[in-house]
Coordinates of C-alpha atoms and ligand atoms in Angstrom, one line a residue:
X1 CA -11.9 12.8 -5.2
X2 CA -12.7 14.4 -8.5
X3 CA -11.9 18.0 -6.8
X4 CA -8.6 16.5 -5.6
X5 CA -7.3 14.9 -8.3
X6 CA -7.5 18.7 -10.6
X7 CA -5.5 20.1 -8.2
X8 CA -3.0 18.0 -8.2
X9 CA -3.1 18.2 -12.0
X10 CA -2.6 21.7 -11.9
X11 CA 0.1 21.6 -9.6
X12 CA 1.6 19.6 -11.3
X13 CA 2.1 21.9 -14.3
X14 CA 3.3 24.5 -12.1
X15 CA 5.9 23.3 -10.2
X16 CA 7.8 21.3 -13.3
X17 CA 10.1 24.2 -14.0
X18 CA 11.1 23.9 -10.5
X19 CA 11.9 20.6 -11.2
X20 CA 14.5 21.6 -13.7
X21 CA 16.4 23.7 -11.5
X22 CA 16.2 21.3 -8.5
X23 CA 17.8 18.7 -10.4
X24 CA 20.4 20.5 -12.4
X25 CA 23.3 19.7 -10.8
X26 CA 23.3 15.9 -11.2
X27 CA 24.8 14.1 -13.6
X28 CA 21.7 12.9 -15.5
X29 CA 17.9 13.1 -15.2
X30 CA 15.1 11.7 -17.0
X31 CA 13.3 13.9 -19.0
X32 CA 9.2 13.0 -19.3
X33 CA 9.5 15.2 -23.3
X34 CA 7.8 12.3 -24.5
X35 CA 9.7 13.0 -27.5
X36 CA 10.8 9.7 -29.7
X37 CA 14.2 10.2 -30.7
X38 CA 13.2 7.6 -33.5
X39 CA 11.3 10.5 -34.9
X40 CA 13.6 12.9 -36.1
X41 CA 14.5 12.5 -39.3
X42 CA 17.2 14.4 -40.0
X43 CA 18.8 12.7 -37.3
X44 CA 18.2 9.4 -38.7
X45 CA 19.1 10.3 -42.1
X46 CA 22.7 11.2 -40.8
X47 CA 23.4 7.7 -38.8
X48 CA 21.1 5.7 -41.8
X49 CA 24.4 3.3 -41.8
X50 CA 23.2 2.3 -38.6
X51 CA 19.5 2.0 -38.9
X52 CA 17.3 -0.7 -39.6
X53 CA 14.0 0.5 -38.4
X54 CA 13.0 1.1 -35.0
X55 CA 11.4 -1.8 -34.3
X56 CA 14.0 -4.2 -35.2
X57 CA 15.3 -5.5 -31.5
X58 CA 18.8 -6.5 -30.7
X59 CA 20.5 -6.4 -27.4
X60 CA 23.1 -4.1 -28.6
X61 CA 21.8 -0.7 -27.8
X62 CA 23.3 2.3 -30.3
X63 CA 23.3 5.6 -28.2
X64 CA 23.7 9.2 -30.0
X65 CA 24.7 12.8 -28.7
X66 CA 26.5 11.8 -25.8
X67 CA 28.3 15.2 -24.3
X68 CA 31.8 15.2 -25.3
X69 CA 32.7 14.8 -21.7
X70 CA 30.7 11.9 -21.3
X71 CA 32.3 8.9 -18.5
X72 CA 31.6 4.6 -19.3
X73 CA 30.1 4.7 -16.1
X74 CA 27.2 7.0 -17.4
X75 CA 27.0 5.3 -20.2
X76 CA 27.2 2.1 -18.2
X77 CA 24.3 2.9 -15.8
X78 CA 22.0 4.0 -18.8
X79 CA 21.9 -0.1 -19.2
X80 CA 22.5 -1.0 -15.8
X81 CA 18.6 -0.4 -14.6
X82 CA 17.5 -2.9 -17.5
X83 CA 20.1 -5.8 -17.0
X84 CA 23.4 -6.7 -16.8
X85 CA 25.0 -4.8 -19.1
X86 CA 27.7 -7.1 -21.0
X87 CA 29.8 -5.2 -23.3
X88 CA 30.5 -1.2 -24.1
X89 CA 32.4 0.5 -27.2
X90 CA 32.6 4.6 -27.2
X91 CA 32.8 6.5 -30.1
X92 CA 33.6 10.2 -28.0
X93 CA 34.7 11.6 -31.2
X94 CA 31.6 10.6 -32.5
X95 CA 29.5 11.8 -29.2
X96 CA 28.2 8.0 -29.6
X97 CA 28.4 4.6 -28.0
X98 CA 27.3 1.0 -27.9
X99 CA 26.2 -0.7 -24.9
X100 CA 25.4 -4.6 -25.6
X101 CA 23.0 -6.0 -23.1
X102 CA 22.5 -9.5 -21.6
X103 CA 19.3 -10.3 -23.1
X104 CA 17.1 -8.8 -26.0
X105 CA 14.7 -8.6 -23.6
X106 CA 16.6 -6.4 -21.7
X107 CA 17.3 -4.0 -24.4
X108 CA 13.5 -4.0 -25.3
X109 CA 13.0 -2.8 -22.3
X110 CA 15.5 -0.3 -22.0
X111 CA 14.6 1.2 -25.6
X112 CA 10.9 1.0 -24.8
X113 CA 11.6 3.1 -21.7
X114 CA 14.1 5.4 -23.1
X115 CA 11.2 6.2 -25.8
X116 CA 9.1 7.6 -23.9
X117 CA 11.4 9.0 -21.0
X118 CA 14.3 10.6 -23.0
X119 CA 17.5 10.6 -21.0
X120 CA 18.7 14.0 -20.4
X121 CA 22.7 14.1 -19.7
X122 CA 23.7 17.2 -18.6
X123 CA 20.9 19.1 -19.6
X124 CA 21.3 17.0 -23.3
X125 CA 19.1 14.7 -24.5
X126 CA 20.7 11.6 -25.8
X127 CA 18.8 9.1 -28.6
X128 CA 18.8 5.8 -27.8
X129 CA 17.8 3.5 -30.7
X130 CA 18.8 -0.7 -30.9
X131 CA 21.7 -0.9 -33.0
X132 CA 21.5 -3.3 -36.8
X133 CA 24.9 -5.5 -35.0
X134 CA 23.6 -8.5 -32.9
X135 CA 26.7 -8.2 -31.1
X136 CA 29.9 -6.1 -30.3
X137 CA 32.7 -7.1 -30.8
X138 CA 35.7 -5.2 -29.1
X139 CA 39.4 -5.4 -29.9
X140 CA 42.3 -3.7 -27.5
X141 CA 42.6 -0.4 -28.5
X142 CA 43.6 2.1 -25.5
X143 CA 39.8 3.9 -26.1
X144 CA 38.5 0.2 -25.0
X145 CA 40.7 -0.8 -22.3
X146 CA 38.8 1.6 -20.9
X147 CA 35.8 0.6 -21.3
X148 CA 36.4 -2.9 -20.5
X149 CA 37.7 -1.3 -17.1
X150 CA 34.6 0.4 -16.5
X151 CA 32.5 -3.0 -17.0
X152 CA 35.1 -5.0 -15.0
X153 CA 34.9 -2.0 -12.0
X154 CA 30.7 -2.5 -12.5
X155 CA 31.0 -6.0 -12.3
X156 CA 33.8 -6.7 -9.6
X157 CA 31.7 -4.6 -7.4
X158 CA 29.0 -6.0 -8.6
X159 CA 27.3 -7.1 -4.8
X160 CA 28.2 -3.4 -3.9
X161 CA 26.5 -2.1 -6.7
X162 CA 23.6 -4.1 -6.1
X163 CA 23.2 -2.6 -2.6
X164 CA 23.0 0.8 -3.8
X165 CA 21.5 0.1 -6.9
X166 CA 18.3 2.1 -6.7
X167 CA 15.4 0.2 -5.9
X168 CA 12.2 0.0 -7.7
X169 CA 10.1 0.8 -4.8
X170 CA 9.6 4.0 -3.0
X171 CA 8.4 4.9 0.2
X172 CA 6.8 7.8 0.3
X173 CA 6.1 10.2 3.5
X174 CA 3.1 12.6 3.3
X175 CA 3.8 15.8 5.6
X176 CA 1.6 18.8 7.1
X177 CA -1.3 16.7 5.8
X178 CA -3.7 19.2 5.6
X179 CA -5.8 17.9 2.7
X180 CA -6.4 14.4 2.6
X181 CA -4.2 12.6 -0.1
X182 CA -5.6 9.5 -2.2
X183 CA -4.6 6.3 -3.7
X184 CA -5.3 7.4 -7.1
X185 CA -4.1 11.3 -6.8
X186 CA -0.4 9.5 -5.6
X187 CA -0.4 7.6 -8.8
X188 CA -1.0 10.6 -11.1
X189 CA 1.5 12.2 -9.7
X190 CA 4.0 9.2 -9.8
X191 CA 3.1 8.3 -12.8
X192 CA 4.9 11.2 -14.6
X193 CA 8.1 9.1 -14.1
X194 CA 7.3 5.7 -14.9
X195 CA 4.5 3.0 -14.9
X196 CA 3.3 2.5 -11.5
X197 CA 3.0 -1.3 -10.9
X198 CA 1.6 -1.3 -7.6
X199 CA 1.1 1.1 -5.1
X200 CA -0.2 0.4 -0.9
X201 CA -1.3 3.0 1.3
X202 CA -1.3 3.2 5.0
X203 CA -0.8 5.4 8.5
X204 CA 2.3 4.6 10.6
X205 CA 3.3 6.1 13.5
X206 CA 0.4 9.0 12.4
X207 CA 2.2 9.3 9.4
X208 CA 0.5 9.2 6.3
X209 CA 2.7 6.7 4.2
X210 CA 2.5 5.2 0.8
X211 CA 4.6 2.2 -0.7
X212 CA 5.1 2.3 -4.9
X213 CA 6.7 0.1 -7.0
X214 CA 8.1 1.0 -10.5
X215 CA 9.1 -1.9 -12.9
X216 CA 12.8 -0.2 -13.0
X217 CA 15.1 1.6 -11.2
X218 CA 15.3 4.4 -13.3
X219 CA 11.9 5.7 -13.3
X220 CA 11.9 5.2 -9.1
X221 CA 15.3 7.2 -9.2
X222 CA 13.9 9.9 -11.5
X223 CA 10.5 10.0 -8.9
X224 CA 12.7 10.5 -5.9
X225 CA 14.9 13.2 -7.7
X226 CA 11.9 15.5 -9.2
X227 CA 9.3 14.8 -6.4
X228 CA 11.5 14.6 -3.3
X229 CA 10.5 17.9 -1.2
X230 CA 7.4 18.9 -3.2
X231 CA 4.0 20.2 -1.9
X232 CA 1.2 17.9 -3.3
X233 CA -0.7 21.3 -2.9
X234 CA -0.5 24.8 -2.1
X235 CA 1.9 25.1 1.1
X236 CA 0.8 21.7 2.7
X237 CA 0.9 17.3 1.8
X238 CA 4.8 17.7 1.2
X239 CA 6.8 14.6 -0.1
X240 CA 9.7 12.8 1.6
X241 CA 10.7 9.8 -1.0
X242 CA 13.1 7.7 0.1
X243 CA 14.4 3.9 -1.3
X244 CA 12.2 1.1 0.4
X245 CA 14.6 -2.3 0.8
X246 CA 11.6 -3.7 -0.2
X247 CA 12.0 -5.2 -3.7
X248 CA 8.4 -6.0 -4.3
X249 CA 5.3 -5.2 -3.3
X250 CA 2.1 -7.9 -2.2
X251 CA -0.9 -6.7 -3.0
X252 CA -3.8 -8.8 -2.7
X253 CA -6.8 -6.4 -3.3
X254 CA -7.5 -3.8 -5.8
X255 CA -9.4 -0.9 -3.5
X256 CA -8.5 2.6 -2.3
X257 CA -5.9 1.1 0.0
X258 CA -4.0 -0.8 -2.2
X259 CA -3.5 -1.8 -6.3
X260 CA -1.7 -3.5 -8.6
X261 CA -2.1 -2.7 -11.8
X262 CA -0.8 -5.8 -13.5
X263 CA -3.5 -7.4 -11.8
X264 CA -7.2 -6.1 -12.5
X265 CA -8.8 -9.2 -11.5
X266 CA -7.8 -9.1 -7.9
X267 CA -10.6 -8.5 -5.3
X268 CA -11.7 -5.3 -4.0
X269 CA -11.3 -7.4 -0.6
X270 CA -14.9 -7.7 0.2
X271 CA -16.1 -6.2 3.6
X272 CA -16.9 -10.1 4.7
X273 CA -13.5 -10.9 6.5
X274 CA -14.0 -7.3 8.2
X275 CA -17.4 -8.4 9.7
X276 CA -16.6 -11.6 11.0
X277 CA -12.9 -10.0 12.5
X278 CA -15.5 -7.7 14.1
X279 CA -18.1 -10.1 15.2
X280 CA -15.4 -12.4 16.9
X281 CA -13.9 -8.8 18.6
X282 CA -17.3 -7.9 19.6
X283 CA -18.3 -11.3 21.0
X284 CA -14.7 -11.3 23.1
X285 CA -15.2 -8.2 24.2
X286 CA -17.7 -8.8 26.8
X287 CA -15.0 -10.6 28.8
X288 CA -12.1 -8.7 28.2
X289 CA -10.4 -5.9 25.8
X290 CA -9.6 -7.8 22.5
X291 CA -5.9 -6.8 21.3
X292 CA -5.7 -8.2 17.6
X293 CA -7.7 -10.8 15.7
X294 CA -6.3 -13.0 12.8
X295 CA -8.4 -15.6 10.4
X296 CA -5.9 -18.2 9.5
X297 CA -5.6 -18.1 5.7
X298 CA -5.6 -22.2 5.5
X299 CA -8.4 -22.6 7.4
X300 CA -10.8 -19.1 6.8
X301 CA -13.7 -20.7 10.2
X302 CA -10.6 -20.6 12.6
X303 CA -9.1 -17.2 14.0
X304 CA -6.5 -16.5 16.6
X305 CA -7.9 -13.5 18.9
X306 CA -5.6 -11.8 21.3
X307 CA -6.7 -10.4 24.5
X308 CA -5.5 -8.1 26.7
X309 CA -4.5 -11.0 28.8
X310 CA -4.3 -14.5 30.0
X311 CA -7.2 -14.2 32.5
X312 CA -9.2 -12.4 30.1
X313 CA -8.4 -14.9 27.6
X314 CA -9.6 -17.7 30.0
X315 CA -12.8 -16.2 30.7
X316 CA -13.6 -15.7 27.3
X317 CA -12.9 -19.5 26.6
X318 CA -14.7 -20.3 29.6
X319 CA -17.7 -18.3 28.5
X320 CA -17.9 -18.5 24.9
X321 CA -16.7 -22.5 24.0
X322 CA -19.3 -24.3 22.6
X323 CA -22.1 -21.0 22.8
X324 CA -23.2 -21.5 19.1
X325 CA -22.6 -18.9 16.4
X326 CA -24.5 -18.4 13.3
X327 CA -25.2 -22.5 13.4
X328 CA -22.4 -23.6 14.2
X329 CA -20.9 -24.2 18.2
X330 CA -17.6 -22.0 18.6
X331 CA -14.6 -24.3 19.8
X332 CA -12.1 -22.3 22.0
X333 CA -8.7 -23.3 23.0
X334 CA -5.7 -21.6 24.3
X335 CA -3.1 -21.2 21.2
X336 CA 0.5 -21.7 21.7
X337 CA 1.3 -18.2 20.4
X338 CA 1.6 -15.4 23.1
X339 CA 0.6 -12.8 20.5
X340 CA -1.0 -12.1 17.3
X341 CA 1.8 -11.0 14.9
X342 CA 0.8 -7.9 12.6
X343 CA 1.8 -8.3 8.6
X344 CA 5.1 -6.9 7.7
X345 CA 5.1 -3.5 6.3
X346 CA 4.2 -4.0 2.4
X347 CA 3.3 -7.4 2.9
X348 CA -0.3 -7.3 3.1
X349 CA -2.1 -10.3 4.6
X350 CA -5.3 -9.9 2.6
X351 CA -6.9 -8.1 5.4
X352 CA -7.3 -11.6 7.4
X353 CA -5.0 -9.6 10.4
X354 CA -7.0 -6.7 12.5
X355 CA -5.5 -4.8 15.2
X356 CA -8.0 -3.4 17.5
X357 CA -5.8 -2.4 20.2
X358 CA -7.3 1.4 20.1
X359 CA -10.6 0.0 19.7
X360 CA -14.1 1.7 21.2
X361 CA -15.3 -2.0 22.1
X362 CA -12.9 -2.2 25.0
X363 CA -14.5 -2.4 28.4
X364 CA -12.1 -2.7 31.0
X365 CA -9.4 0.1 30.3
X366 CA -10.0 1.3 34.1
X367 CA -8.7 -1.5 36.7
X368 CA -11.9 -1.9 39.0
X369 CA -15.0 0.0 36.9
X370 CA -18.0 -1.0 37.6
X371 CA -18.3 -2.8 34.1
X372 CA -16.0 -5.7 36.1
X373 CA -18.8 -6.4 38.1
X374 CA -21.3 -6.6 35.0
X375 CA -19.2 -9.8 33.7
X376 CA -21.8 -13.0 32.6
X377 CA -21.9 -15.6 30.7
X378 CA -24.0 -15.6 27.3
X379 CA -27.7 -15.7 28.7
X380 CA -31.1 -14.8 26.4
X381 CA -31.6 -11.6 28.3
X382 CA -29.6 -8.6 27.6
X383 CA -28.9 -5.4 29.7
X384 CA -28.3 -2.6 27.0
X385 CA -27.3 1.1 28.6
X386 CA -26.3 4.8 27.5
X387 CA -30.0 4.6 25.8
X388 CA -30.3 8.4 25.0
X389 CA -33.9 10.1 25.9
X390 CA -35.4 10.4 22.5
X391 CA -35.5 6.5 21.9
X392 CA -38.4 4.3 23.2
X393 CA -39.2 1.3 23.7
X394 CA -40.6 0.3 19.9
X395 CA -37.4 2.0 18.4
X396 CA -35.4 -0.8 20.2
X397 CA -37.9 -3.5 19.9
X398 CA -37.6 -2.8 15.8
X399 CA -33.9 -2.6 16.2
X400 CA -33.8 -5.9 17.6
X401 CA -36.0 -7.2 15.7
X402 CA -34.4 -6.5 12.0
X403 CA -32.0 -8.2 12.4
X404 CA -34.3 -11.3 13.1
X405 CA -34.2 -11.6 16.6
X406 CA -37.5 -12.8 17.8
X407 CA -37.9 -10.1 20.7
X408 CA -40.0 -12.0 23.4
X409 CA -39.6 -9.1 26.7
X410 CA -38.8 -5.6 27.6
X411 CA -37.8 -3.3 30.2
X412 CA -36.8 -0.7 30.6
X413 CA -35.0 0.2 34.2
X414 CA -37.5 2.2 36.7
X415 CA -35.0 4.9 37.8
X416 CA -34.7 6.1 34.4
X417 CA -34.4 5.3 30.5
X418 CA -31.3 5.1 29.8
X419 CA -31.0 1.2 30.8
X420 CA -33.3 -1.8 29.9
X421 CA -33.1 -5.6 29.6
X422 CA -34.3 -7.2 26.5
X423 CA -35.3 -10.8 26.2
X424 CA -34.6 -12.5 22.6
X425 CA -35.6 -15.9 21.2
X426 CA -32.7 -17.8 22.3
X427 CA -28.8 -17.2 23.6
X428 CA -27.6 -17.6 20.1
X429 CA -29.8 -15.0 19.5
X430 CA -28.9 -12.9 22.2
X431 CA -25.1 -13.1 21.0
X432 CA -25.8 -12.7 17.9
X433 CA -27.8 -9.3 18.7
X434 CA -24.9 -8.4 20.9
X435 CA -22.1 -8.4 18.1
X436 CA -25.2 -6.7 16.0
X437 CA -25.7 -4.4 18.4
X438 CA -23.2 -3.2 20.9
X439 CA -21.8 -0.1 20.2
X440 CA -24.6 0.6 18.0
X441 CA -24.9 4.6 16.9
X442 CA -28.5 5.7 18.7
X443 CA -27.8 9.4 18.1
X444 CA -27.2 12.3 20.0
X445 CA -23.6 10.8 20.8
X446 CA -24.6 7.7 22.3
X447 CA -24.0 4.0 21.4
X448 CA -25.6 1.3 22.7
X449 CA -23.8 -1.0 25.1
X450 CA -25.3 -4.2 25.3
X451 CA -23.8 -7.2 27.9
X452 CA -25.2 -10.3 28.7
X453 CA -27.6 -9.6 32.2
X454 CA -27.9 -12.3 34.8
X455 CA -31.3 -11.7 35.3
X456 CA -34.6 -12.1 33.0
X457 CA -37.9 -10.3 32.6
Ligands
LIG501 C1 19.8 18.4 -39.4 O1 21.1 18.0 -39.5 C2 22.0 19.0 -39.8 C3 23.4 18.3 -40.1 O2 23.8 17.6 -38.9 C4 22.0 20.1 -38.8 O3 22.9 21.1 -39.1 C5 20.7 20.6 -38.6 O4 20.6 21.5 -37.5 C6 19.7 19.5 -38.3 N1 18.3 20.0 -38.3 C7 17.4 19.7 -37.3 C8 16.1 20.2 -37.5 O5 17.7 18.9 -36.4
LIG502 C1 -17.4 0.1 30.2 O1 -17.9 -0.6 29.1 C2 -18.4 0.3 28.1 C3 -18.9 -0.6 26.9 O2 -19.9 -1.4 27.4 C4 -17.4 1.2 27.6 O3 -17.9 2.1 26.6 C5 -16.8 2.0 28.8 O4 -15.8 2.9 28.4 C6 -16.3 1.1 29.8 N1 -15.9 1.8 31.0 C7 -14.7 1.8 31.5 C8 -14.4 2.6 32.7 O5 -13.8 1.1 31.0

């Protein structure tokens, strides 16, 4: 990870001038100078009439060395990211203007932003600072009908606007994957641009794909336009950003999967829910291929588990209700659902959903094997096969055994070694032991299949 992360830092360094040039010929891009416009002096001395001090809010926003062929709309959509933006006055001779937001809030936000991410018009940075009027007030000159026209055009299309308004989440496509690409190298890089609130990663389709949410527009919009098309490194992991219509992200653990980072004290989603969606796929899968598995958030001791289908789902029930489970007897009925839906994309189910339709526990992918004929129900004996040569008979009494099965027989088959039947304590041992056991890594490329046998020692 460490290794990983230097690269991209390096990178990174590299390829900004490309970024300049990439970019040059749209109207306005944010800049990541980290240069505080508040902090030029000379700059301040010259518009004193219209300083306070930074750090006095208001939400009428006073904005400095705007090109002289500046348009409202820029101006307009400086705001527009922040809130709704309420009121505008241009000064062109004065390369200034005033944008009054809705809220104070609003313009905190905007100035905070604008701080650290100077906005670069035209290749010009402009100086954003709050203004010492509370409000603007506007009369009807011609310079302002204008300006009034540009708000009214922002807000009579306001729905449209809306819909194209960038979003604050990204999806993010990772091509020609050569070198794997983490969690935290995605939010260095993203990071650049903007505070990265939340961030999921996942494959779909074989795709490696991340989700990212910003707390603006702006800093999303600024991510697309510099990062869009870039190798991650040399020649290979390149970037294809587009706009998510998601607006928010769920995240409900904090691990190398997923984050949010206004919420440290979320779970790293413990490997508990994993192990009992496996146990219940394992314990299925002795009587048919198990397709998804799902532990109902309500109620965490009842799952939905999908099989392959409905006469694999009523042997199972037939099979497994009332066999008892780690103390407690299992109670199976048929659901009402036909299928075990799958979260929606960026809506993370806290892990309580498992697919394991391309799972290694499946037994019955050939119509007719010879595994059809090994079907029985749960019984203290169990047949285990693919044993490879080097293991003997105490390696698998021990295995059995640690896991605190009381191990009572063995056998292994007279033809050769690769088969035996083992006899545990009880059949709650034996299925425990199974769902311990059964696809168990021996070595030398085998793992232990283990089925209930229908006779004893
Ligand atoms: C300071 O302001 C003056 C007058 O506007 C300008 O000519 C000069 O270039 C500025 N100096 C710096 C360092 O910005
Ligand atoms: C039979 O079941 C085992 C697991 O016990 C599995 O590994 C194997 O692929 C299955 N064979 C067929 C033909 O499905």
């Amino acid at each position: 990870r460490r290794r990983g992360q230097t690269e991209v830092l390096l990178l990174f360094q590299r390829g900004s001038d490309e970024l300049f040039s990439s970019v040059s010929n749209s109207p306005y891009i944010m800049s990541t100078t980290g240069q505080n416009p508040l902090s030029n002096g000379n700059d301040s001395k010259k518009f004193k009439g219209d300083i306070r001090g930074p750090s006095v809010p208001s939400r009428v926003i006073h904005i400095r060395k705007l090109p002289s062929d500046i348009t409202e709309a820029e101006v307009i959509s400086l705001g527009v990211p922040f809130g709704d933006v309420t009121n505008l006055l241009m000064l062109k001779a004065k390369n200034q203007a005033f944008l009054e937001m809705n809220s104070e809030e609003a313009a905190q936000n905007l100035v905070g932003y604008y701080s650290t991410m100077v906005p670069i018009i035209r290749h010009h940075p402009v100086y954003v600072q709050f203004s010492n009027h509370k409000e603007l007030k506007t009369d009807n000159s011609p310079n302002q009908e204008r300006a009034q026209a540009a708000l009214r055009a922002l807000s009579s299309s306001h729905v449209d606007t809306a819909a194209v308004a960038p979003s604050t989440v990204l999806r993010v496509v990772v091509e020609n994957l050569i070198y794997p690409v983490t969690l935290d190298a995605l939010c260095q890089i993203f990071s650049k641009f903007g505070t990265v609130l939340r961030i999921i990663i996942f494959t779909k389709n074989n795709q490696f794909q991340a989700l990212l949410q910003y707390p603006d527009g702006a800093s999303a919009q600024a991510a697309k336009l510099s990062l869009d098309g870039q190798n991650i490194y040399n020649g290979c992991c390149t970037l294809r950003i587009s706009f998510s219509k998601l607006t928010s992200l769920n995240v409900k653990y904090n691990n190398e999967k997923s984050r949010d980072f206004t919420r440290p004290d979320l779970p790293t989603g413990d490997s508990q829910p994993t192990m009992e969606h496996t146990a219940m796929a394992t314990a299925f899968s002795v009587y048919g291929d198990v397709m998804r598995v799902k532990i109902l958030f309500n109620k965490k001791e009842n799952a939905l588990v999908q099989m392959s289908d409905s006469t694999q789902a009523q042997l199972a029930m037939s099979h497994l209700n009332g066999q008892r489970l780690h103390g407690k007897p299992l109670r199976i009925t048929l659901s009402k659902h036909t299928s075990v839906q799958l979260p929606r994309e960026g809506h993370e189910d806290q892990g309580l959903t498992k697919d394991y339709s391309n799972s290694p526990l499946h037994r019955f992918k050939k119509p007719g094997s010879k595994n059809y004929s090994n079907i029985f129900p749960p019984s203290a004996t169990l047949h285990l096969s693919n044993i490879p040569p080097s293991v003997v008979e105490d390696d698998l009494k021990m295995l059995f055994a640690s896991s605190g099965a009381v191990v009572k027989a063995f056998k292994f088959f007279q033809k050769d070694h690769k088969m035996a039947l083992i006899q545990v304590g009880s059949v709650e041992e034996a299925i425990e032991s199974l769902i311990e056991f059964h696809n168990h890594d021996l070595g030398e490329n085998h793992h232990l299949r283990v089925s209930f046998s229908k006779s004893s020692i």
